[in-house]
XYZ file of C-alpha atoms in Angstrom:
535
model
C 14.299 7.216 33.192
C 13.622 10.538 31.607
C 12.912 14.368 33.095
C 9.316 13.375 31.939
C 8.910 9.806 33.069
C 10.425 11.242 36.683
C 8.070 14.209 36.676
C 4.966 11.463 36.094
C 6.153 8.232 37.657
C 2.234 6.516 37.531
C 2.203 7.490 34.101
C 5.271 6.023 33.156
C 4.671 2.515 35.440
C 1.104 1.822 33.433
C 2.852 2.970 29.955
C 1.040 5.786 29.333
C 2.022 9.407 27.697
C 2.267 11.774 30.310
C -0.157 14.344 31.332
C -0.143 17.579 28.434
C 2.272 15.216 25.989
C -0.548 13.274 24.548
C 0.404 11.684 21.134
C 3.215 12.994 21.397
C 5.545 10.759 18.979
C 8.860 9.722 20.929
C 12.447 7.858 19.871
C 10.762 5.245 22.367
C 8.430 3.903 19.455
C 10.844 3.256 17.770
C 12.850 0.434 17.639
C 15.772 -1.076 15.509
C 13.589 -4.083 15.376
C 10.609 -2.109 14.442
C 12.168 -0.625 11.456
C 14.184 -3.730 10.017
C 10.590 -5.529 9.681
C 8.948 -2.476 8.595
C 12.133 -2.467 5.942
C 12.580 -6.314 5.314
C 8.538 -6.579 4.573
C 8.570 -3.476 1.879
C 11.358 -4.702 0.297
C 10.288 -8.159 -0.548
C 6.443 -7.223 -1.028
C 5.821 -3.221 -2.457
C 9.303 -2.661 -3.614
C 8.993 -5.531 -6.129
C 4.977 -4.486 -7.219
C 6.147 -0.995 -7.324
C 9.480 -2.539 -9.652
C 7.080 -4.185 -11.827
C 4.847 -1.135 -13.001
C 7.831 0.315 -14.582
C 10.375 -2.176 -15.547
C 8.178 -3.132 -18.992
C 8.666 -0.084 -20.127
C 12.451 0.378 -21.308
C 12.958 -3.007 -23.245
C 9.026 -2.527 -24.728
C 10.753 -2.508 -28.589
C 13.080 -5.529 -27.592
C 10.458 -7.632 -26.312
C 8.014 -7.050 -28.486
C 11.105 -8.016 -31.349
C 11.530 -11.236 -29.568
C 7.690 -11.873 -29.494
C 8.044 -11.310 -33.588
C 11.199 -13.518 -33.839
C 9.512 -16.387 -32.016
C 6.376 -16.356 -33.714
C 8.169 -16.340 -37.127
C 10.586 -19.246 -36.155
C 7.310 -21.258 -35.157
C 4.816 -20.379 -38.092
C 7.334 -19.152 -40.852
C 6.147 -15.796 -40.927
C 6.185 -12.079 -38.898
C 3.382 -11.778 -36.421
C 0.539 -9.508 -37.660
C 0.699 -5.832 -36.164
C -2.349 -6.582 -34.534
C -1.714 -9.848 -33.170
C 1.476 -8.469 -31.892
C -0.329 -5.493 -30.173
C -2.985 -8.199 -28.697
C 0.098 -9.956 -27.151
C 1.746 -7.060 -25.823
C -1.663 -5.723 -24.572
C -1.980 -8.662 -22.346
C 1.547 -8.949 -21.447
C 1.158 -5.851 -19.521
C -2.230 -5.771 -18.293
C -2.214 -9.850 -16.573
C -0.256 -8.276 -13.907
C -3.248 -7.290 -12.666
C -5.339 -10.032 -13.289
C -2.962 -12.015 -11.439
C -3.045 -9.402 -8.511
C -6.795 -9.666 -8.780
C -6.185 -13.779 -8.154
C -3.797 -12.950 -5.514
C -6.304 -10.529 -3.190
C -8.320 -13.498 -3.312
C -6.193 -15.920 -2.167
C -5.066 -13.340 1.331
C -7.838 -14.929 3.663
C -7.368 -18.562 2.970
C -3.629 -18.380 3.227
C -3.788 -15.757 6.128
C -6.284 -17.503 8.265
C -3.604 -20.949 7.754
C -0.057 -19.528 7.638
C -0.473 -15.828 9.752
C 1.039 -12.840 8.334
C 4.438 -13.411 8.580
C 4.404 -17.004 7.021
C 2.359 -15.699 4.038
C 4.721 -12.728 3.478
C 7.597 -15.985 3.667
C 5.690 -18.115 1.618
C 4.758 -15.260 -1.562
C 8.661 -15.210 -2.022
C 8.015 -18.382 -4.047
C 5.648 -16.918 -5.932
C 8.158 -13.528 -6.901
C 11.587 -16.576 -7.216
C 9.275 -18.630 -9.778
C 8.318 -15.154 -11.464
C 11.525 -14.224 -11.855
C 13.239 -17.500 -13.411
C 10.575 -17.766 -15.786
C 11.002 -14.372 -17.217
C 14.483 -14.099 -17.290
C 14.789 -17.493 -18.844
C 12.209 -16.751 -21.424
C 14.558 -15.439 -24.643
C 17.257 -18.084 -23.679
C 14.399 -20.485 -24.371
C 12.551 -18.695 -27.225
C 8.971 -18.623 -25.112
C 7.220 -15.517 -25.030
C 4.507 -17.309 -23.689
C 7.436 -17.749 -20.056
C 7.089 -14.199 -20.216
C 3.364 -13.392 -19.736
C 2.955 -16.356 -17.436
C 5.688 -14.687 -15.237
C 3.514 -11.342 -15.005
C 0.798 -13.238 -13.876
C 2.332 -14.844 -10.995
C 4.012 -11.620 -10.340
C 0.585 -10.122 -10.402
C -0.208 -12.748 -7.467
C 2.890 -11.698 -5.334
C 1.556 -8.304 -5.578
C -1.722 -9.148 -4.714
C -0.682 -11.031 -1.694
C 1.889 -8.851 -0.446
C -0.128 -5.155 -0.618
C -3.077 -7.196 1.362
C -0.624 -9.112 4.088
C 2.389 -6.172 4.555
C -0.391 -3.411 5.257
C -1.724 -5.705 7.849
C 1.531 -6.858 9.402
C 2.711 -3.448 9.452
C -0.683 -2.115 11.177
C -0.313 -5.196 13.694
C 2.709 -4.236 14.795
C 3.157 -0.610 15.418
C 2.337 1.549 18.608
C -1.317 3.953 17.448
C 1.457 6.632 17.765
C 3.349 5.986 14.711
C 1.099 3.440 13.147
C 0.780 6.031 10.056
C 3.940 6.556 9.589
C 4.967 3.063 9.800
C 2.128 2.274 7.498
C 3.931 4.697 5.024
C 6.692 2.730 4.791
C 4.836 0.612 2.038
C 3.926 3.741 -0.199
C 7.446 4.368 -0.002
C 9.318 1.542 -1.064
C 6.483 1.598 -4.062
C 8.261 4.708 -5.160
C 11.575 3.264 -4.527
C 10.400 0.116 -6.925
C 9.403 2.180 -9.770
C 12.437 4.208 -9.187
C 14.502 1.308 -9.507
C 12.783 0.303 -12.438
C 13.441 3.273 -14.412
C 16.763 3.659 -12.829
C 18.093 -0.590 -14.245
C 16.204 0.483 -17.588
C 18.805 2.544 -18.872
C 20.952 1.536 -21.676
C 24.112 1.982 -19.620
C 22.913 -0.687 -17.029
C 20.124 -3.935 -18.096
C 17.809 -1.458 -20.804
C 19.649 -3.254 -23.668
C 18.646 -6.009 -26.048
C 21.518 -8.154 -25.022
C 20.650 -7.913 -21.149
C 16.628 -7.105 -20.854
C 16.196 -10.332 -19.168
C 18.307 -9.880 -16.494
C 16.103 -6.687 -15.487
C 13.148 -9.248 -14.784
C 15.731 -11.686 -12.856
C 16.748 -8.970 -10.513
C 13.169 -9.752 -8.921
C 14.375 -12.803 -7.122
C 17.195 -10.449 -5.019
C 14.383 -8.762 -3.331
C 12.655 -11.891 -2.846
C 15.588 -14.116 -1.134
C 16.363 -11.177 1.167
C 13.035 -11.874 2.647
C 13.517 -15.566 2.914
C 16.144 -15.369 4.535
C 15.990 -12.336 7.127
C 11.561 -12.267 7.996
C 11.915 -16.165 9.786
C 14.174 -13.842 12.415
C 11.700 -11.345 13.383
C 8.359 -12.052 15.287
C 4.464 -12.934 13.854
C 2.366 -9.575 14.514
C 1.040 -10.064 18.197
C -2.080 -9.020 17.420
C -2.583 -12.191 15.078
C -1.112 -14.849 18.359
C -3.484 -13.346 20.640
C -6.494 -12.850 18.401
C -6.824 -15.653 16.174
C -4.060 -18.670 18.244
C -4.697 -17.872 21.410
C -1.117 -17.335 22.395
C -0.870 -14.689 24.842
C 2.750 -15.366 25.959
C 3.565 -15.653 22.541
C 2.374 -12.004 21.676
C 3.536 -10.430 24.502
C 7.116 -11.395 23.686
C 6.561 -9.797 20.235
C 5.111 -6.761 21.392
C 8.487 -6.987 23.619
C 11.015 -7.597 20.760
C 9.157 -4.967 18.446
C 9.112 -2.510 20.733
C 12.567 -2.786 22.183
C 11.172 -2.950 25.658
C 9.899 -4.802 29.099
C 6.794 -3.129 29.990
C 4.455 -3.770 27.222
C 1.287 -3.573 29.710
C -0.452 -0.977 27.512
C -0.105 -2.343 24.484
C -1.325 -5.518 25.858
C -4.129 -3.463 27.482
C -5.772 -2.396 24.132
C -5.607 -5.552 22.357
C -6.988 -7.385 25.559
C -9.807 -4.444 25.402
C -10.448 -5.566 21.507
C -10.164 -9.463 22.252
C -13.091 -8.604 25.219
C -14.988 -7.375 22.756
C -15.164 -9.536 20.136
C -14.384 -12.791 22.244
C -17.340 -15.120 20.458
C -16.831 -13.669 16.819
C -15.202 -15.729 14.218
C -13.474 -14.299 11.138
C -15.708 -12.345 9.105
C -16.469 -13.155 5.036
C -16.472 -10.967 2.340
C -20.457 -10.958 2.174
C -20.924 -10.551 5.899
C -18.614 -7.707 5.825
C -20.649 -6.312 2.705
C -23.835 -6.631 4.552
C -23.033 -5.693 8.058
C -24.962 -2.132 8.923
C -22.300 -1.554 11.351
C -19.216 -1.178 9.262
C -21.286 0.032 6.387
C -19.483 3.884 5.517
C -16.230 1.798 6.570
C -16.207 -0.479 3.809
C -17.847 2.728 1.706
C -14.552 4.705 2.320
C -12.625 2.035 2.008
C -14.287 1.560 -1.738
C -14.223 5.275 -2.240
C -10.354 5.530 -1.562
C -9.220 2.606 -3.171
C -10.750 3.370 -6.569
C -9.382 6.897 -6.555
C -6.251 5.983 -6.215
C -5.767 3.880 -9.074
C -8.361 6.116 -11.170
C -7.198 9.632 -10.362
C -5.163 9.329 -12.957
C -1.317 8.891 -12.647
C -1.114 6.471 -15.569
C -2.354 9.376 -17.817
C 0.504 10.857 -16.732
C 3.114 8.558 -17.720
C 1.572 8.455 -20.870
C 1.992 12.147 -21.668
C 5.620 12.168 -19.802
C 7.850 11.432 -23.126
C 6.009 14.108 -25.437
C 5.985 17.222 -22.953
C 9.781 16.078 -22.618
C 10.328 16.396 -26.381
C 7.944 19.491 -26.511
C 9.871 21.179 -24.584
C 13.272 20.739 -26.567
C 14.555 17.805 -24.598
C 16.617 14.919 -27.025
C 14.624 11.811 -27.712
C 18.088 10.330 -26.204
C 17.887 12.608 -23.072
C 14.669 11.972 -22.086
C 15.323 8.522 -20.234
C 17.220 10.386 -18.254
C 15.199 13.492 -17.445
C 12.358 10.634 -16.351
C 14.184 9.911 -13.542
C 13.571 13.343 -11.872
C 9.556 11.859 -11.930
C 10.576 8.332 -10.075
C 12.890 10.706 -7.799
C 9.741 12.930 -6.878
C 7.666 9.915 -6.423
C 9.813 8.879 -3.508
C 10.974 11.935 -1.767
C 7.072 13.200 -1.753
C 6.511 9.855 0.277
C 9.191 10.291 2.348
C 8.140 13.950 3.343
C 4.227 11.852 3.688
C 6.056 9.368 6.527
C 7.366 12.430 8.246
C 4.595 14.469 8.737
C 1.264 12.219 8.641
C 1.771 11.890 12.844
C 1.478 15.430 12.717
C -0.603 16.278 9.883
C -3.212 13.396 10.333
C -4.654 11.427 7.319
C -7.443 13.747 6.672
C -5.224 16.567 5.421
C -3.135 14.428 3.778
C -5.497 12.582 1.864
C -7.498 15.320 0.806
C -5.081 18.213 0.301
C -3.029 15.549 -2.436
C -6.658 14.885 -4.389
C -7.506 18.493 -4.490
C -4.028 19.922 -5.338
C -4.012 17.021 -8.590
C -7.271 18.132 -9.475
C -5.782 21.744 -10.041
C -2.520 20.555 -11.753
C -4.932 18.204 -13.916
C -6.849 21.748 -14.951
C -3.670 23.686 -15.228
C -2.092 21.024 -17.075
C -4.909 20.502 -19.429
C -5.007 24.487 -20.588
C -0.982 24.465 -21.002
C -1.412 20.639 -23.435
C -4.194 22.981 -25.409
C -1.777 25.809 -25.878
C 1.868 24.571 -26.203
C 2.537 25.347 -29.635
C 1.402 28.677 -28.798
C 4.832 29.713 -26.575
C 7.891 28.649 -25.754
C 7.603 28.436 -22.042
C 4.389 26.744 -21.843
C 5.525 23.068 -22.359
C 7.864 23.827 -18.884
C 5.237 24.424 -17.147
C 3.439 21.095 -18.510
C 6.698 19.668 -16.764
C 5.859 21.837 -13.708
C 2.400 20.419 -13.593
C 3.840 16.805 -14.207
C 5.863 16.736 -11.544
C 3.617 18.774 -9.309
C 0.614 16.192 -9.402
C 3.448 13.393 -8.859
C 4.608 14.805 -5.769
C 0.918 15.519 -4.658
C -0.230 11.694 -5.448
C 2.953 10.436 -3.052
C 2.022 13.052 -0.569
C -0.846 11.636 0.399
C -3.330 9.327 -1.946
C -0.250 7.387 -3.022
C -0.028 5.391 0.599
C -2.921 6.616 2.916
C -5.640 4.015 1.409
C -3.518 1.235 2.956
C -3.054 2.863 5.978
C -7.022 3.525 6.614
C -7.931 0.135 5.568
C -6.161 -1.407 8.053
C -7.043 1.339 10.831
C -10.984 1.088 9.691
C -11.949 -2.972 10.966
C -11.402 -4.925 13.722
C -9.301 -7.572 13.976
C -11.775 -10.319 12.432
C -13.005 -8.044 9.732
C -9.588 -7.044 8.641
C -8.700 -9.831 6.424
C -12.308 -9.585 4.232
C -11.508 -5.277 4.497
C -8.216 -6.112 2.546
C -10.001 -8.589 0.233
C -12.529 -6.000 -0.430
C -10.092 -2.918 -0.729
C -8.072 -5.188 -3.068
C -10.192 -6.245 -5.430
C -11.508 -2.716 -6.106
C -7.420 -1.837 -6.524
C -7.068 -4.252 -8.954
C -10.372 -4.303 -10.743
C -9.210 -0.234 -10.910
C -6.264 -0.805 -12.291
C -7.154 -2.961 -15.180
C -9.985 -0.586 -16.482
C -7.754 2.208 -16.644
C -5.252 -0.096 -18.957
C -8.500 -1.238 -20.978
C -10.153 2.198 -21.155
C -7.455 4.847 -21.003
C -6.553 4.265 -24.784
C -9.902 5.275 -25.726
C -10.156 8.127 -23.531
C -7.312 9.141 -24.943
C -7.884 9.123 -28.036
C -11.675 10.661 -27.761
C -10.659 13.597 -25.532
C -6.948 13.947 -25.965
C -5.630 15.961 -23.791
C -8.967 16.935 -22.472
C -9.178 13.492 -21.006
C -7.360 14.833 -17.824
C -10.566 17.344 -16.827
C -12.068 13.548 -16.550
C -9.536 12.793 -14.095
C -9.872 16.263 -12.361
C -13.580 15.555 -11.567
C -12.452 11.957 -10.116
C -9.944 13.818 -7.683
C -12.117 16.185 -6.529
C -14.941 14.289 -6.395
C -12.630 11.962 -3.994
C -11.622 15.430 -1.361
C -14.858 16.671 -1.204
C -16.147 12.853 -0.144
C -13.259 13.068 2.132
C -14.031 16.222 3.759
C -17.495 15.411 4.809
C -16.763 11.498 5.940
C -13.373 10.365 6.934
C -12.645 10.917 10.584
C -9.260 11.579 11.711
C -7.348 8.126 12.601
C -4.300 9.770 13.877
C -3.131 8.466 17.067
C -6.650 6.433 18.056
C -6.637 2.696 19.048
C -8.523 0.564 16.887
C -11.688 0.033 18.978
C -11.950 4.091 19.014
C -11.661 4.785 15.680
C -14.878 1.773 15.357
C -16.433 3.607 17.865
C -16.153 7.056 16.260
C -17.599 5.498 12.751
C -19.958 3.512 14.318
C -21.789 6.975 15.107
C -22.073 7.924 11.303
C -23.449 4.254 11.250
C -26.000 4.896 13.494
C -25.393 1.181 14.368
C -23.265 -0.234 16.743
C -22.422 -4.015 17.265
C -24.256 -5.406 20.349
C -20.691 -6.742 21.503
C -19.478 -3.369 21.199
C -22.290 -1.570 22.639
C -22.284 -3.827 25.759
C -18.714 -4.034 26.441
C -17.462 -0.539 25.275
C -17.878 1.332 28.524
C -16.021 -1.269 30.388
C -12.963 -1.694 27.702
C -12.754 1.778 27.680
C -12.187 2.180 31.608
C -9.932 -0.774 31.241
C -7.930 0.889 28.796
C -7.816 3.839 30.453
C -7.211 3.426 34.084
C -5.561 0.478 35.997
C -7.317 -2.205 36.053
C -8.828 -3.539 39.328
C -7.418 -7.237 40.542
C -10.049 -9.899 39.293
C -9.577 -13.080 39.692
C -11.653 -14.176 36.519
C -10.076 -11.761 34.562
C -7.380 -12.313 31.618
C -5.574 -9.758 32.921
C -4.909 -11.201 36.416
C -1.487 -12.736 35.427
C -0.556 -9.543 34.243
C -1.778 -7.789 37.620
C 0.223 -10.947 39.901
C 3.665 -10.563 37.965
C 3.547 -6.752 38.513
C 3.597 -5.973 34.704
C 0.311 -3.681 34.692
């Protein structure tokens, strides 16, 4: 035992953080377990969604030459620009249709299979993906290819709903955020990847583009064959089967340790309090007064993450490149630097949101993009006007990458899961995910018109959506950092000005349950706990 655990043995026996260390983050939380199903369940689920935002983008001219090539074979004659446009158009953009499907498949699946099963069972969805695109020019069927990005689009769907939640479930409140972070991350790492394979000097050529959609099923299989291994999230065995043995042996293997009293303390606390309530729909959770500025927020930050305005970005990448003297040939290359950005900037977000807190996070990325998107907006006006100015465009570039991944490009995740209670969470993720993916497709749909109406004025659009999205921060999200789940209800339930009648009723005594040792009660659940000396 520790200088610290010695100095406060009560503290240590209940499993608390000692007196004047509170939320303190320690090696303690965590664990080697911890981490390999943090790492297992990224790499599988937001690595591969992450993978497939950017691996279209290298063999674009190949595919759309085999789309032209097939359609001549079959009809005797080239595919009309527009036509072939149509098909690519749809190509791209059914990855989020399908992701749209996906969200809505999360509660039915969830409520069966738990959130382990469902991350084991969405590998078939990324394996079938995956054969069917990289099989498609062997077998001359473009139509393989766009069916693949729609069941992609479903993995996707599935796995940013079920990892956020599994990863929530399972962490201590002291490192919940950055564990949480670990999906923004591997996101980066995906697209990274993506660019990364895309080269000519690796799978970007005509001969091998294929093979950059079959390396989808490596992800995949590492799941299926490593996640069986680790534990369901405890919270789901106590909650919705009941199993309290069950989930205090996974709190025990996640954690890396034999006294697990306090976690089981605050999940006990929870399960008190909402003892008689089922699983909560979509249109309860839409109507309900007392989660109302939750599922706001959760709206709010959602749709500013997809609509702030990183795809505009991308878009502009390849002619600031070449405005500012870089070869057409170099400029594959120099796009790495953005998917290298992407990732360290969520790295540096995993290290410092325990200390930092969400709030500043979330709202110092959305205000710093809204100044790059006005800086960079001035220097696109004037870059034919100096030499220098289209390096600072790549400045500006890069700046409002890193300050996306800082913050906005993780966070929403993180809060969704934080925001609901355990039955609400599933319909939160539904809600949160739909909006994502609804988001996401109107900016593919729209953007080209923007673009093309504003030019490079279209980022001040952007600007006002970023800011727009701080300044809503500033005056309603409450820090998360650190808080259990029934105190961070608690604290919204005051901007409510509603609180559940469960809540209300049973709050004062879950609270002094949580807090202090409890008292011996026969009736209690806690009583085993309390006769094998564990509390």
């Amino acid at each position: 035992m520790d200088s610290r655990a010695r100095a406060h043995p009560g503290a240590a026996k209940r499993g608390r953080t000692p007196r004047g260390t509170p939320g303190r983050r320690t090696r303690k939380d965590w664990s080697c377990l911890l981490l390999v199903a943090s790492f297992v369940g990224a790499f599988g689920s937001s690595f591969l969604y992450g993978y497939n935002l950017s691996v279209v983008n290298a063999p674009t001219p190949y595919i759309k030459a085999f789309y032209n090539e097939s359609w001549e074979r079959r009809r005797g004659h080239p595919i009309d620009p527009d036509t072939l446009t149509l098909l690519w158009s749809v190509t791209v953009s059914i990855f989020a249709i399908g992701g749209l499907v996906g969200t809505l498949m999360v509660k039915l699946i969830g409520k069966v299979l738990g959130r382990k099963y469902t991350l084991l069972v969405n590998n078939g969805f990324a394996i079938s993906a995956a054969l069917l695109m990289a099989c498609s020019l062997q077998a001359g069927a473009f139509e393989m290819l766009i069916v693949g990005r729609f069941i992609m689009g479903v993995d996707g769907g599935i796995s940013l709903s079920v990892l956020p939640m599994y990863l929530n479930e399972i962490s201590p409140k002291e490192i919940r955020g950055a564990l949480g972070q670990v999906t923004a991350i591997f996101i980066c790492i995906g697209v990274f990847t993506g660019q990364l394979l895309g080269l000519p000097e690796l799978l970007g050529k005509e001969s091998t583009w294929p093979y950059l959609f079959g390396v989808i099923a490596v992800p995949a299989l590492v799941q299926l064959v490593s996640l069986p291994f680790l534990p369901e999230s405890p919270r789901f065995l106590l909650f919705e089967k009941h199993d309290q043995a069950g989930a205090e042996k996974a709190f025990q293997t996640f954690l890396g340790k034999e006294d697990v009293s306090r976690e089981v303390e605050e999940v006990l606390a929870e399960s008190r309090v909402q003892r008689n309530i089922e699983l909560v729909s979509v249109l309860e959770l839409l109507r309900s007064p007392f989660v109302r500025w939750q599922v706001i927020t959760v709206i709010v930050t959602m749709a500013c993450y997809q609509l702030c305005g990183l795809n505009a970005i991308w878009f502009y990448t390849n002619s600031i490149f070449g405005k500012a003297g870089i070869s057409p040939e170099k400029i594959p290359y120099i796009t790495l630097s953005t998917g290298g950005i992407e990732t360290l900037a969520a790295i540096f977000s995993g290290l410092v949101i325990e200390r930092l807190g969400r709030r500043p996070l979330l709202i110092g990325g959305f205000g710093l993009m809204a100044l790059f998107f006005g800086i960079i907006t001035i220097t696109l006006t004037f870059q034919d006007h100096a030499p220098w100015i289209p390096y600072l465009s790549i400045v500006c570039i890069l700046a409002i990458i890193a300050s996306f991944c800082s913050g906005p490009g993780g966070i929403p995740f993180i809060l969704t899961g934080e925001f609901f209670q355990q039955s609400q969470r599933p319909a939160a993720f539904i809600i949160a995910g739909t909006v994502n993916w609804l988001s996401n497709f109107a900016v593919g749909l729209l953007f080209p018109f923007i673009q093309k109406s504003l030019d490079t004025y279209c980022f001040l659009v952007f600007a006002t959506i970023c800011l727009t999205g701080a300044v809503y921060f500033y005056f309603v999200l409450p820090e998360t950092k650190n808080r259990t789940f029934a105190e961070i209800s608690q604290a919204l339930a005051k901007r409510n000005k509603a609180i559940p009648p469960e809540e209300n009723t049973n709050s004062a005594a879950s609270d002094a349950k949580v807090t202090r040792r409890p008292e011996p009660d026969p009736a209690s659940t806690l009583d085993n706990y309390t006769k094998n000396g564990i509390v």
